[in-house]
mmCIF file of N, CA and C in Angstrom:
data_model
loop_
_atom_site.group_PDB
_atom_site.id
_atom_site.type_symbol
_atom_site.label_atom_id
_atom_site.label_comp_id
_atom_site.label_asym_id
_atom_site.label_seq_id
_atom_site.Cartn_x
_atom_site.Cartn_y
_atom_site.Cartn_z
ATOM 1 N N UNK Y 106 16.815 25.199 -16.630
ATOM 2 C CA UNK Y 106 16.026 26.292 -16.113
ATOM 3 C C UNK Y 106 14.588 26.205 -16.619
ATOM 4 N N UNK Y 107 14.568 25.770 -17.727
ATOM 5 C CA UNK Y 107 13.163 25.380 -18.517
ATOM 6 C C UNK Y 107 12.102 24.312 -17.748
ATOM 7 N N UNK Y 108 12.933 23.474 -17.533
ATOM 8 C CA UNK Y 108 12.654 22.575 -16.769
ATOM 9 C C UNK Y 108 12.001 22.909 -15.258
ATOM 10 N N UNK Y 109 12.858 23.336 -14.625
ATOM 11 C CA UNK Y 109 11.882 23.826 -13.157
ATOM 12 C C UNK Y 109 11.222 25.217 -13.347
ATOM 13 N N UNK Y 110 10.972 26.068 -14.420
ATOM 14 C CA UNK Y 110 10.197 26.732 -14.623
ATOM 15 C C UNK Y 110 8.566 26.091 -14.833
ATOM 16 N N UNK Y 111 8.671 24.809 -15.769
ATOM 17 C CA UNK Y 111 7.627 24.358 -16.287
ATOM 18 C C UNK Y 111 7.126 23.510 -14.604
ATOM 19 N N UNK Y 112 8.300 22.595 -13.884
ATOM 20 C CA UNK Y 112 7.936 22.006 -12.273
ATOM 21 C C UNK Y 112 6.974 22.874 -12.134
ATOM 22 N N UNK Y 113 7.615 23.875 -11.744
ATOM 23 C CA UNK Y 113 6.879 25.054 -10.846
ATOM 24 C C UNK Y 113 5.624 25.249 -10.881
ATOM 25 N N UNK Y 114 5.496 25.402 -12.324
ATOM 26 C CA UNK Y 114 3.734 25.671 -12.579
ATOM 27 C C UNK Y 114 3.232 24.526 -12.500
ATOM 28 N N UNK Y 115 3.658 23.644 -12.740
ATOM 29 C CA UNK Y 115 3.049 22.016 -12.649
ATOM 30 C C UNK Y 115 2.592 22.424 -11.186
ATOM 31 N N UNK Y 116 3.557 22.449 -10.321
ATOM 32 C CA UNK Y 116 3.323 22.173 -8.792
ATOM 33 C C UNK Y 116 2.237 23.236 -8.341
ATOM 34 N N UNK Y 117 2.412 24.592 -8.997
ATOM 35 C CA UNK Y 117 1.056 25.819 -8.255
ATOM 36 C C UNK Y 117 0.020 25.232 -9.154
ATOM 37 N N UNK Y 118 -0.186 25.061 -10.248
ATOM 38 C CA UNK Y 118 -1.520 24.551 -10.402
ATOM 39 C C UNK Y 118 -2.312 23.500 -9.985
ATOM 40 N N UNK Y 119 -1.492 22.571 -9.749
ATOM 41 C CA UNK Y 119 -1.742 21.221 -8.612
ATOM 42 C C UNK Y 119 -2.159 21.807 -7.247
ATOM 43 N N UNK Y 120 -1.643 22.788 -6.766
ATOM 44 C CA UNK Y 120 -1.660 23.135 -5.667
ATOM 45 C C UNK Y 120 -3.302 24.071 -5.310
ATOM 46 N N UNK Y 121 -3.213 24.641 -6.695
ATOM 47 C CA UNK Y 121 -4.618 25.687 -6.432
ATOM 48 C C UNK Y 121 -5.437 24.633 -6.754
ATOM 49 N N UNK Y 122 -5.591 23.927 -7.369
ATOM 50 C CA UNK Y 122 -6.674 22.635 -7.797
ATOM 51 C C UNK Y 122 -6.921 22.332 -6.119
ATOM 52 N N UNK Y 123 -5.972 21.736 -5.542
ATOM 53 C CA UNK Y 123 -6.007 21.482 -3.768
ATOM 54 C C UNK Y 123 -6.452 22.285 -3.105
ATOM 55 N N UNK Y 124 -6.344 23.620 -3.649
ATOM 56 C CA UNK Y 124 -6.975 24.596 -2.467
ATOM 57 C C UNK Y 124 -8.379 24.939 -2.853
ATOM 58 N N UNK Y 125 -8.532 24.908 -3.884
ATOM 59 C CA UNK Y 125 -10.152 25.123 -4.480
ATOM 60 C C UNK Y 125 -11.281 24.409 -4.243
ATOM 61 N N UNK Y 126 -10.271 22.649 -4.281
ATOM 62 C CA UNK Y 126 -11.441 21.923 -3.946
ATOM 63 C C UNK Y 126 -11.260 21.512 -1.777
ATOM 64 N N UNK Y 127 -10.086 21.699 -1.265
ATOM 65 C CA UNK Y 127 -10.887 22.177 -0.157
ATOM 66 C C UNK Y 127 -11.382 23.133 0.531
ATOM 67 N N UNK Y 128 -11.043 24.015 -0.301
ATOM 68 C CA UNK Y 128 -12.090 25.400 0.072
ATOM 69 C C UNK Y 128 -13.705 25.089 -0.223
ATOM 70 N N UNK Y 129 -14.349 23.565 -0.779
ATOM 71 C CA UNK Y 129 -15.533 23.176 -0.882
ATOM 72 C C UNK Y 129 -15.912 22.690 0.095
ATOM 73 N N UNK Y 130 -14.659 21.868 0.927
ATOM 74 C CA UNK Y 130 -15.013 21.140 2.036
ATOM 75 C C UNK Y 130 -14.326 21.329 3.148
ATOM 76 N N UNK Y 131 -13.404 22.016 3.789
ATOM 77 C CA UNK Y 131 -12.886 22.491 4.814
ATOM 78 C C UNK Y 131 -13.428 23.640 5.099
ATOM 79 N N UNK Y 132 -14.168 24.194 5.959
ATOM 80 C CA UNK Y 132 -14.487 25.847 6.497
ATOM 81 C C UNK Y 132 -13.369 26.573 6.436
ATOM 82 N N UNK Y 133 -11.859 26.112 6.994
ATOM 83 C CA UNK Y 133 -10.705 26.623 7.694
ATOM 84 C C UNK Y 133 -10.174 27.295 5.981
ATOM 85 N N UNK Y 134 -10.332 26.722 4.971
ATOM 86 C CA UNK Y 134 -9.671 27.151 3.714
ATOM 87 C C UNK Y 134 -10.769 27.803 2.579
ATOM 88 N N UNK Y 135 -11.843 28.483 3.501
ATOM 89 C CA UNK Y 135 -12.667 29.428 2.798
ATOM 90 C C UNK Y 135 -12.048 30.662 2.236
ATOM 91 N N UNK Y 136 -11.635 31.475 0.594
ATOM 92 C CA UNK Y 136 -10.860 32.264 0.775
ATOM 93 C C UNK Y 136 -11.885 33.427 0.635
ATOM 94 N N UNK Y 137 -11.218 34.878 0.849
ATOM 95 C CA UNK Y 137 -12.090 35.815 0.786
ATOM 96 C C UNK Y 137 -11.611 36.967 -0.072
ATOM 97 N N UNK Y 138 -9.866 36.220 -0.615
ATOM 98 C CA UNK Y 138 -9.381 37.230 -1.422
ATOM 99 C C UNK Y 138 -8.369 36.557 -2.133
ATOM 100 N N UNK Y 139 -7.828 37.028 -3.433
ATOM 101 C CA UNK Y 139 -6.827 36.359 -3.861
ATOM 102 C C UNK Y 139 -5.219 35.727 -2.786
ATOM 103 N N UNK Y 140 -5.039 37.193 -2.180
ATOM 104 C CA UNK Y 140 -3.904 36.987 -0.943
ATOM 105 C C UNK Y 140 -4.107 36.161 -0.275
ATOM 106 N N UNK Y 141 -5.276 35.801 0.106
ATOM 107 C CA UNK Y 141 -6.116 34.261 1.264
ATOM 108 C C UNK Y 141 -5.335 33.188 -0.305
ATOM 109 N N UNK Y 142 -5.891 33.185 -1.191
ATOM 110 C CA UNK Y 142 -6.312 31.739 -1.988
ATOM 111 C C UNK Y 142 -4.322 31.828 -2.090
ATOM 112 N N UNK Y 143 -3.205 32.420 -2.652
ATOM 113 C CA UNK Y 143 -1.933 32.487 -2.840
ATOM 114 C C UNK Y 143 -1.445 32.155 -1.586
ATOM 115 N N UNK Y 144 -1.804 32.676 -0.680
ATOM 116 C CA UNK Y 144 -1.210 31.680 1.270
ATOM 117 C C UNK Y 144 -1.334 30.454 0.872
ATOM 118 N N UNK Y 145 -2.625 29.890 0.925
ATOM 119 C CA UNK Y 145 -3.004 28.397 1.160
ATOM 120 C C UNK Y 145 -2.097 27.580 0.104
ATOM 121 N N UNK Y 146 -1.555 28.271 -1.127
ATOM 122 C CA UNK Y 146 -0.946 27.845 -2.137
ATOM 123 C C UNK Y 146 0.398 27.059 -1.114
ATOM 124 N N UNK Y 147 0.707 28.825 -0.774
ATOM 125 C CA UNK Y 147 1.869 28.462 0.089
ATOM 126 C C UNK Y 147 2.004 27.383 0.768
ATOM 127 N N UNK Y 148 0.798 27.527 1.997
ATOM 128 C CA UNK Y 148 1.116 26.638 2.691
ATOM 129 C C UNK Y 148 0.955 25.080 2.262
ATOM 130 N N UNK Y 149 0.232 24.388 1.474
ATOM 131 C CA UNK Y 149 0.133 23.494 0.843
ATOM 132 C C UNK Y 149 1.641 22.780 0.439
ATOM 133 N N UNK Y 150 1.757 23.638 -0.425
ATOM 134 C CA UNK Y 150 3.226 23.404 -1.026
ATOM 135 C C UNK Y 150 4.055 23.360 -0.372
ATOM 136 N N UNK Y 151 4.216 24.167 0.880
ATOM 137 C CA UNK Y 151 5.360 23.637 1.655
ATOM 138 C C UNK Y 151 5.002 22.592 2.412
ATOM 139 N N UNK Y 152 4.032 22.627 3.205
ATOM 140 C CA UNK Y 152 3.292 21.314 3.664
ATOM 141 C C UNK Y 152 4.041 19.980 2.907
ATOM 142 N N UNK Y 153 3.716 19.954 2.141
ATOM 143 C CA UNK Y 153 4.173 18.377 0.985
ATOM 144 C C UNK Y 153 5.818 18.999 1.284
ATOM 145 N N UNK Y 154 6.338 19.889 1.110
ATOM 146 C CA UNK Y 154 8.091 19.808 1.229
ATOM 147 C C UNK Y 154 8.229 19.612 2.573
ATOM 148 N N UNK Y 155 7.612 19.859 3.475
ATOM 149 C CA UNK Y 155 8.032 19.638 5.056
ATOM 150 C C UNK Y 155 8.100 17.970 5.114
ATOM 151 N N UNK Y 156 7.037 17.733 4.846
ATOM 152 C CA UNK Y 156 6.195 16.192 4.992
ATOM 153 C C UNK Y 156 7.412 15.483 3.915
ATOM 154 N N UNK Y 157 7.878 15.902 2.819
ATOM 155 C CA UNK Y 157 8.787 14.852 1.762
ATOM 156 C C UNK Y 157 10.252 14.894 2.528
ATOM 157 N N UNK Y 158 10.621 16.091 2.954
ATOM 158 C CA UNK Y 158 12.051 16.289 2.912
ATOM 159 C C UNK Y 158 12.477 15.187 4.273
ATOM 160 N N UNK Y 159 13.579 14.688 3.580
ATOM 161 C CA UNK Y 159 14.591 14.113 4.651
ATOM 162 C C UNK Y 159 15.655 14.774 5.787
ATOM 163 N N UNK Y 160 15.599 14.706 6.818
ATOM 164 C CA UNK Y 160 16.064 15.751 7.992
ATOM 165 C C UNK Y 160 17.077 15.642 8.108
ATOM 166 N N UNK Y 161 18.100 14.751 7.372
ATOM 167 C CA UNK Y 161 19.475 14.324 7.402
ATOM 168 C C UNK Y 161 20.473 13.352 8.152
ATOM 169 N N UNK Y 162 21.096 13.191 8.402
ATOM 170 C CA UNK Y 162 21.904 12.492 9.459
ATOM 171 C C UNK Y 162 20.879 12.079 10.848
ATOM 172 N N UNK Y 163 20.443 13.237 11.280
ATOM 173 C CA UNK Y 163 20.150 13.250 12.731
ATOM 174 C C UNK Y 163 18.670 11.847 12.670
ATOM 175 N N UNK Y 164 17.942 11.946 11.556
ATOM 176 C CA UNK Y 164 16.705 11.496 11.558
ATOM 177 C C UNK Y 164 16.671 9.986 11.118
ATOM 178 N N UNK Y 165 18.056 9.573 10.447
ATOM 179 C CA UNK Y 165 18.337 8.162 9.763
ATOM 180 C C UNK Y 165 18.858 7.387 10.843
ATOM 181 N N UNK Y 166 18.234 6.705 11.066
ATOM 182 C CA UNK Y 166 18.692 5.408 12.147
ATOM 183 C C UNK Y 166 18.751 3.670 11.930
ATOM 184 N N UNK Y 167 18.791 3.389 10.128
ATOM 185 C CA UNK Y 167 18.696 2.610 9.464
ATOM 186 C C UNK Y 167 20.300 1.943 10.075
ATOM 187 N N UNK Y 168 21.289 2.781 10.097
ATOM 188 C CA UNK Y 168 22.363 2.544 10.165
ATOM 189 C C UNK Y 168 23.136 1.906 12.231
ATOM 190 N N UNK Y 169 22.036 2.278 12.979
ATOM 191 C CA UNK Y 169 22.418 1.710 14.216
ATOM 192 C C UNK Y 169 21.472 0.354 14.352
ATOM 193 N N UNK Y 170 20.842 -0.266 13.293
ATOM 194 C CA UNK Y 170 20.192 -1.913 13.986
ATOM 195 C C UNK Y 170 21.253 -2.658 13.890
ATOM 196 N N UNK Y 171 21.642 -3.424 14.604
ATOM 197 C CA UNK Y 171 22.045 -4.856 14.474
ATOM 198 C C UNK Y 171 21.841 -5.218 13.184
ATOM 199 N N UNK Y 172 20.731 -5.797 12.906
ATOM 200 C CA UNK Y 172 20.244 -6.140 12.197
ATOM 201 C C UNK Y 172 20.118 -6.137 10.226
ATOM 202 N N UNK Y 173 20.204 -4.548 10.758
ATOM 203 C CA UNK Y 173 20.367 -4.095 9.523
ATOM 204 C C UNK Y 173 21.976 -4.159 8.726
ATOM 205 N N UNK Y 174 22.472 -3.789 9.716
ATOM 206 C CA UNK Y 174 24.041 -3.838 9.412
ATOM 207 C C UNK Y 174 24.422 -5.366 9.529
ATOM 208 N N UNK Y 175 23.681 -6.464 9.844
ATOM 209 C CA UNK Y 175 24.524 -7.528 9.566
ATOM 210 C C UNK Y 175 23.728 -8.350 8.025
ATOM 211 N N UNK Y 176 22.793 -7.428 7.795
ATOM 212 C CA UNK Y 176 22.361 -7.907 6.470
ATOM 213 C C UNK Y 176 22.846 -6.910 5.218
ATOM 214 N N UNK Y 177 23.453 -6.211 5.552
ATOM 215 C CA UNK Y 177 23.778 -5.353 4.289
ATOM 216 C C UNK Y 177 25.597 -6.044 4.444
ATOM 217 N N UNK Y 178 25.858 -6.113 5.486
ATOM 218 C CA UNK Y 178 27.275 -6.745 5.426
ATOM 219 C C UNK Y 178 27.594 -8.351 4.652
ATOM 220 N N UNK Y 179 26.281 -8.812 4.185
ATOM 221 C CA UNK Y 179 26.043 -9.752 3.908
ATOM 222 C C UNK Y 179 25.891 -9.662 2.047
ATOM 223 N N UNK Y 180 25.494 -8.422 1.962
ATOM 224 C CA UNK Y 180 25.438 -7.917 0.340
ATOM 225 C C UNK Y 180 26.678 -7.306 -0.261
ATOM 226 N N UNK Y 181 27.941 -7.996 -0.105
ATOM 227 C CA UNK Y 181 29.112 -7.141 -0.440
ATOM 228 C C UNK Y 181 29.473 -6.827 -1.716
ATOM 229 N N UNK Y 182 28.413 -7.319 -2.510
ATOM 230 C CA UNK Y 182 28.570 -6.434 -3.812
ATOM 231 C C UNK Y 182 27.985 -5.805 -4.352
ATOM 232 N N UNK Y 183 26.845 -5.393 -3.401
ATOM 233 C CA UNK Y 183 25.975 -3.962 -3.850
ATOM 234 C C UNK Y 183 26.248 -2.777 -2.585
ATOM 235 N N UNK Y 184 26.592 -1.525 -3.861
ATOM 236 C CA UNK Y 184 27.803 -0.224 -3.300
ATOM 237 C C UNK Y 184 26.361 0.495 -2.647
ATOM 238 N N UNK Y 185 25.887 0.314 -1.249
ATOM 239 C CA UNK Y 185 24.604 0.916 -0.508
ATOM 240 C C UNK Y 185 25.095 2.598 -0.435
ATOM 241 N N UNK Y 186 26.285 2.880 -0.224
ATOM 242 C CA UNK Y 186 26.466 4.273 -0.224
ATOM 243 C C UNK Y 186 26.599 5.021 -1.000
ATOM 244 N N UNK Y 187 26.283 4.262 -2.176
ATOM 245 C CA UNK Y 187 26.069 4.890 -3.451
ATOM 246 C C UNK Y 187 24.631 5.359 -3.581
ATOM 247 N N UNK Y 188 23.731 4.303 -3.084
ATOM 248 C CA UNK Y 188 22.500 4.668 -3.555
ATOM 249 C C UNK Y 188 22.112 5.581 -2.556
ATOM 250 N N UNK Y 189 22.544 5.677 -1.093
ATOM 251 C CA UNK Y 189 21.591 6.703 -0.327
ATOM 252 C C UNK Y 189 22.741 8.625 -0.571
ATOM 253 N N UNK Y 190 23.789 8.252 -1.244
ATOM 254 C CA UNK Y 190 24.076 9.534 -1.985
ATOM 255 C C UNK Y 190 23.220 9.819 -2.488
ATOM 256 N N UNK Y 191 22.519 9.013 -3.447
ATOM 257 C CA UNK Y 191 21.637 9.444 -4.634
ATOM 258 C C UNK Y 191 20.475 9.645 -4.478
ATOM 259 N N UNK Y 192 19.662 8.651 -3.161
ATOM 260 C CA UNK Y 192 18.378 9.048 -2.282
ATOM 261 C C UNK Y 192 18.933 10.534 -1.855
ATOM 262 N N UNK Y 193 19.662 10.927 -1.148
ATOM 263 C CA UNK Y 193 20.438 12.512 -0.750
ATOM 264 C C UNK Y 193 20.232 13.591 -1.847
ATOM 265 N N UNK Y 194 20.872 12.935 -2.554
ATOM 266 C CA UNK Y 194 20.732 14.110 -3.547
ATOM 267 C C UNK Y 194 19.397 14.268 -4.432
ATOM 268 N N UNK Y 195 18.250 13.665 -4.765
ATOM 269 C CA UNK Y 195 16.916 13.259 -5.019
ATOM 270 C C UNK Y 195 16.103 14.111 -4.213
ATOM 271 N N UNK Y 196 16.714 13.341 -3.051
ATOM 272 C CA UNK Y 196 15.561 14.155 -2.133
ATOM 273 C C UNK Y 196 15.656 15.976 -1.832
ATOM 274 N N UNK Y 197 17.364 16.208 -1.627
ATOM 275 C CA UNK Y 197 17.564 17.602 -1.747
ATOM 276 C C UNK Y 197 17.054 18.218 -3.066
ATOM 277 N N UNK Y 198 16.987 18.124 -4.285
ATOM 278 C CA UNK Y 198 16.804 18.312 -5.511
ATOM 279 C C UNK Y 198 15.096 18.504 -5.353
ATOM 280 N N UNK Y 199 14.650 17.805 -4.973
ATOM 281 C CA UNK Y 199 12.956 17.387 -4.676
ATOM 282 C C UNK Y 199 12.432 18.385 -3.737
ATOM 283 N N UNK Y 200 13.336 18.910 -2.198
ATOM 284 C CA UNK Y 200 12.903 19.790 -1.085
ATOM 285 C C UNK Y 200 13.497 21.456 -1.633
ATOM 286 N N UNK Y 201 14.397 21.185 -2.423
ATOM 287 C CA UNK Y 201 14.517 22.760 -3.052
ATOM 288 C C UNK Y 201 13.690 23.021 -3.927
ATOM 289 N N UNK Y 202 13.396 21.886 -5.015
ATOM 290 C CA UNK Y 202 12.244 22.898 -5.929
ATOM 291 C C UNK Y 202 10.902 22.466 -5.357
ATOM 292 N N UNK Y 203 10.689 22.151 -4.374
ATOM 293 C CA UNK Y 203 9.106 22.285 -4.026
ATOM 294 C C UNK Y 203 9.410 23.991 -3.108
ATOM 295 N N UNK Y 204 10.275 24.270 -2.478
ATOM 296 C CA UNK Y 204 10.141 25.346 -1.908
ATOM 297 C C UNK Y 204 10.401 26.322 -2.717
ATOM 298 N N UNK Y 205 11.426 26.306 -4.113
ATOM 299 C CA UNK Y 205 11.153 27.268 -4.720
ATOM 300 C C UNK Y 205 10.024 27.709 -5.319
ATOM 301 N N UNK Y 206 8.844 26.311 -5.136
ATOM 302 C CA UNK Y 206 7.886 26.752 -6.379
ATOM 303 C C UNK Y 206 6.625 27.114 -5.487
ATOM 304 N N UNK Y 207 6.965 27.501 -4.031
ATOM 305 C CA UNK Y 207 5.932 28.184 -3.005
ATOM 306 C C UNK Y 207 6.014 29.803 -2.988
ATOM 307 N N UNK Y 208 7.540 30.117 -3.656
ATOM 308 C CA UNK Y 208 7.829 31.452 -3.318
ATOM 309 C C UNK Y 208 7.243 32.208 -4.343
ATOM 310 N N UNK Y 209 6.742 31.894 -5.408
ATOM 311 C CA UNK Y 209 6.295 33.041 -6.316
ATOM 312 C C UNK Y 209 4.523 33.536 -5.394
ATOM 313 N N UNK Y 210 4.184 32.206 -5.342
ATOM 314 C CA UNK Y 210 3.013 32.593 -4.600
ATOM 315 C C UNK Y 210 2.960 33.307 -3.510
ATOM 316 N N UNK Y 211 3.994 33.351 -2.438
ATOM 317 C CA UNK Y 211 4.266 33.809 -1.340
ATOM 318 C C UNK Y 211 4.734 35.345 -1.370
ATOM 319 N N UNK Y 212 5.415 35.718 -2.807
ATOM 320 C CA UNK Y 212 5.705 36.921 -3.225
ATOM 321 C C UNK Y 212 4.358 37.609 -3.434
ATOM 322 N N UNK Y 213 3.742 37.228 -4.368
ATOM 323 C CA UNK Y 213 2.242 37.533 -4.619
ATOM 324 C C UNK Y 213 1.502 37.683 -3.772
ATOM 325 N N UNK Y 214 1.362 36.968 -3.036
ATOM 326 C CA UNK Y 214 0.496 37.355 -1.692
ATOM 327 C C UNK Y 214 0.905 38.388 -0.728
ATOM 328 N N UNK Y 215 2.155 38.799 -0.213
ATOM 329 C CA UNK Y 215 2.220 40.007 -0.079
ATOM 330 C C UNK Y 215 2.390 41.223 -0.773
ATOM 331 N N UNK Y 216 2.860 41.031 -1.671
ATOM 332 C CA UNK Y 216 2.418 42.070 -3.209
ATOM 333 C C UNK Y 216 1.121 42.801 -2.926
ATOM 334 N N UNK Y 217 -0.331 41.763 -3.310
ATOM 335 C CA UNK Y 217 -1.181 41.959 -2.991
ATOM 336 C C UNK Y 217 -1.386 42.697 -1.195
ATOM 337 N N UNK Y 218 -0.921 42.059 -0.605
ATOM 338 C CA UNK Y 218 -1.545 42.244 0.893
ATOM 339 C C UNK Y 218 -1.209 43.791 1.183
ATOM 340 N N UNK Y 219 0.119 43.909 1.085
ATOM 341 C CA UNK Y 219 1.114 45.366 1.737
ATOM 342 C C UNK Y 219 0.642 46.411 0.290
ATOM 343 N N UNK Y 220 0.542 46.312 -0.626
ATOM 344 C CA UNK Y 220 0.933 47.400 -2.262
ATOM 345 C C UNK Y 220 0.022 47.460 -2.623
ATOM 346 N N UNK Y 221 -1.069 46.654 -2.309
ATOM 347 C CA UNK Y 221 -2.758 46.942 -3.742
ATOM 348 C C UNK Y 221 -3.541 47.393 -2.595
#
């Protein structure tokens, strides 16, 4: 828990560093209030989880070449479904805490928006 507590802030401060410095050079990410600068957090951060995450089954097509399958049939002693378990589980592990670490900001920003 220590651990993706400390992610987390790793990832929003990375993230406001990103929004600060293109709020120097993009017009579109000019903020005008904290609730503006905590969005862009948002969207940033999920941005990179949209863009990282793997779509699952439907999106892997490694597994219908020819090609591919007659060269891995060729490696019969390295366990391949071992490792894309572990790409699976990496990458799920990787698309949950980038989205958990959008929601504090995303809380905050309507905090701010609807209550102050």
């Amino acid at each position: 828990m220590k651990r993706l507590i400390k992610q987390i802030a790793i990832v929003n401060l990375i993230a406001a560093i990103v929004v600060m410095v293109l709020s120097q050079y993009v017009p579109a990410f000019k903020t005008t209030g904290l609730s503006d600068f905590l969005f862009y957090i948002v969207i940033v951060v999920w941005a990179i989880a949209g863009l990282t995450w793997d779509g699952g089954r439907e999106s892997r097509t490694w597994n219908d070449d020819p090609a591919a399958k007659q060269s891995s049939s060729m490696v019969s002693d390295h366990d391949f479904k071992s490792d894309q378990q572990t790409q699976i589980h990496h990458n799920y592990q990787f698309g949950l805490m980038m989205f958990i670490a959008g929601l504090p900001a995303l809380v905050s920003c309507i905090i701010l928006r609807w209550f102050v």
